[in-house]
Amino acid sequence: MNSLSEAGSGGQDVGKVPAKAGAMPRYGRVIWILAGEASGDVIGARLMQALHARDPSLVFAGVGGGRMEALGLHSLFPMSDLAVMGLVEVLPRVRKLSQRLLEAVQDIELRKPDLVVTIDSPGFALRLLQKIERSGIKRVHYVAPQVWAWKENRVKEFPGLWDRLLCLLPFEPEWFAERGLEGRFVGHPVLQSGVRHGNAERFRKRHNIPADAPVLILMPGSRRSEAPRLLPIFRRMLDILRKDYPNISPVIPIAPVIAPTIRNMIRKWPIQPHIVTDIHDKHDAFAAAQAALTKSGTSTLELAMGGVPMAVTYRVNPVTATIARRLIKVPYVAMVNLLAGREVVPELLQENCTPQKLAAVVSRLLSDPVAVEKQRMAFDDVLHRLAPDNGTPSDAAAEEILDLLNEPVSRSPRKI
């Protein structure tokens, strides 16, 4: 099989693909991909595989994490440099982010790829797309910006940024169409996560967790700005829960890039959580879990796939929270609740994100089978809505990208 990406990150033979014995060397088309955080790295890796399955001559360049690098991508710079969230939290990183943006633009200008795909991370990705707008390179943005939740007025900045917008949520194409932009639903990558293949017994055996010990998943977020706010609260919550559940076993699934940071933060906890960085171990943990606490985002859909009853919690800088509350236009922050149109899982945000309140909601999930079953029934309905018409989400995304790549001329972006 040909390599999924170029043999090196620089040089003149960026697009070269290894030739078969006795054959003339051939050059593959180059797709430059940007992933800015752990979830984008997963999406990018699956997309690379789906594209390569359809056209083995394709080669890839860009920015990605461990999963994309495992497929041969030589990341232009560490993906972790982009993993920051929050209006206030980003300020100390502005200079570095500006430098990384310049590096990405220059790399694209040098390589002249056939197509650029940016995955999520709108703060960085949309600026990159704007910088290369006049390059003539075809552009795809994968994971529509969630401007339907807040900052709706940003829609007016979008015409000209991309040639195709790929949406994960079924209501997004209609929402964008009402505002004069085309979006195409490709399904949600969580459906390919493999969560349902987890093995509870294997997880308990691997981590020496007794069969009667309740397993509690704690998901404080994959960005360095998130975990420091939630982990101290989780620790105090566990102190409360231990009174009724003395053998409770906390598990923290986390991206490998920030695992050392998390381990350092929990090293003095009375109960040492099990740190999980391997994707299969994570799925086994979900299978073994009786409850979960997670930040908002894709993690709620992952837990829903695993049938893990949950509550959503989050805390950001107070200034960020004040601004966000004025801008947010949706009634819920949890994706499960948004898709269901009602509060399926409890949301404990900002001032409600306290050890006492979190302990109370977790205790109910551990002791109330009726509440658990209601959540699981709602999960099935939500997940059904996330499937594309045919194939997997990455298949649908790959088809859209190849369709655009094979067009003789890049269309001007989708004003409709």
mmCIF file of N, CA and C in Angstrom, residues 18 34 36 79 84 87 93 99 109 112 132 135 152 159 237-238 242 267 333 342 371 394 411-412:
data_model
loop_
_atom_site.group_PDB
_atom_site.id
_atom_site.type_symbol
_atom_site.label_atom_id
_atom_site.label_comp_id
_atom_site.label_asym_id
_atom_site.label_seq_id
_atom_site.Cartn_x
_atom_site.Cartn_y
_atom_site.Cartn_z
ATOM 1 N N PRO A 18 5.209 6.166 -3.866
ATOM 2 C CA PRO A 18 6.077 5.071 -4.279
ATOM 3 C C PRO A 18 5.515 4.334 -5.485
ATOM 4 N N LEU A 34 -5.885 20.129 8.242
ATOM 5 C CA LEU A 34 -5.633 20.723 9.551
ATOM 6 C C LEU A 34 -6.584 20.142 10.587
ATOM 7 N N GLY A 36 -7.021 20.587 14.844
ATOM 8 C CA GLY A 36 -6.492 21.426 15.904
ATOM 9 C C GLY A 36 -6.667 20.886 17.308
ATOM 10 N N MET A 79 0.124 19.602 17.144
ATOM 11 C CA MET A 79 -1.284 19.952 17.177
ATOM 12 C C MET A 79 -1.666 20.589 18.505
ATOM 13 N N VAL A 84 -6.639 25.214 22.548
ATOM 14 C CA VAL A 84 -6.968 26.162 23.610
ATOM 15 C C VAL A 84 -8.385 26.652 23.386
ATOM 16 N N LEU A 87 -12.519 32.711 25.673
ATOM 17 C CA LEU A 87 -12.219 34.062 25.221
ATOM 18 C C LEU A 87 -11.033 34.652 25.966
ATOM 19 N N ARG A 93 -1.919 33.068 24.546
ATOM 20 C CA ARG A 93 -1.386 32.261 23.443
ATOM 21 C C ARG A 93 -1.458 32.968 22.096
ATOM 22 N N GLN A 99 1.905 32.958 15.089
ATOM 23 C CA GLN A 99 3.076 32.375 14.442
ATOM 24 C C GLN A 99 2.710 31.071 13.738
ATOM 25 N N GLU A 109 1.240 27.722 0.760
ATOM 26 C CA GLU A 109 1.716 28.466 -0.413
ATOM 27 C C GLU A 109 2.892 27.766 -1.080
ATOM 28 N N LYS A 112 1.456 24.168 -2.511
ATOM 29 C CA LYS A 112 0.386 24.290 -3.509
ATOM 30 C C LYS A 112 -0.422 22.988 -3.617
ATOM 31 N N ILE A 132 -5.904 32.053 2.779
ATOM 32 C CA ILE A 132 -5.603 31.406 1.495
ATOM 33 C C ILE A 132 -6.751 31.570 0.498
ATOM 34 N N SER A 135 -5.815 32.064 -3.106
ATOM 35 C CA SER A 135 -4.818 31.136 -3.639
ATOM 36 C C SER A 135 -5.321 30.317 -4.821
ATOM 37 N N GLU A 152 -24.288 34.227 15.894
ATOM 38 C CA GLU A 152 -24.946 34.029 14.610
ATOM 39 C C GLU A 152 -24.520 35.070 13.578
ATOM 40 N N PRO A 159 -19.147 33.661 3.498
ATOM 41 C CA PRO A 159 -19.032 33.547 2.039
ATOM 42 C C PRO A 159 -17.608 33.840 1.562
ATOM 43 N N MET A 237 -15.721 16.311 45.010
ATOM 44 C CA MET A 237 -16.929 15.520 44.808
ATOM 45 C C MET A 237 -16.699 14.067 45.211
ATOM 46 N N LEU A 238 -15.534 13.524 44.837
ATOM 47 C CA LEU A 238 -15.225 12.134 45.185
ATOM 48 C C LEU A 238 -15.147 11.947 46.695
ATOM 49 N N ARG A 242 -17.514 9.090 48.502
ATOM 50 C CA ARG A 242 -16.902 7.961 49.217
ATOM 51 C C ARG A 242 -17.664 7.587 50.484
ATOM 52 N N ARG A 267 -1.842 13.600 41.369
ATOM 53 C CA ARG A 267 -0.896 12.740 42.069
ATOM 54 C C ARG A 267 -1.124 12.689 43.579
ATOM 55 N N VAL A 333 -26.488 23.065 26.438
ATOM 56 C CA VAL A 333 -25.112 22.976 25.953
ATOM 57 C C VAL A 333 -24.734 21.541 25.594
ATOM 58 N N ARG A 342 -34.822 18.361 24.523
ATOM 59 C CA ARG A 342 -35.234 18.394 25.929
ATOM 60 C C ARG A 342 -34.049 17.989 26.788
ATOM 61 N N ALA A 371 -34.131 6.395 36.295
ATOM 62 C CA ALA A 371 -33.479 7.553 35.679
ATOM 63 C C ALA A 371 -32.466 7.116 34.632
ATOM 64 N N SER A 394 -17.370 9.079 7.665
ATOM 65 C CA SER A 394 -16.122 9.382 6.962
ATOM 66 C C SER A 394 -16.216 9.022 5.481
ATOM 67 N N ARG A 411 -15.401 26.049 -7.489
ATOM 68 C CA ARG A 411 -16.546 26.945 -7.543
ATOM 69 C C ARG A 411 -16.406 28.056 -6.517
ATOM 70 N N SER A 412 -16.981 29.200 -6.819
ATOM 71 C CA SER A 412 -17.007 30.240 -5.788
ATOM 72 C C SER A 412 -17.969 29.801 -4.714
#
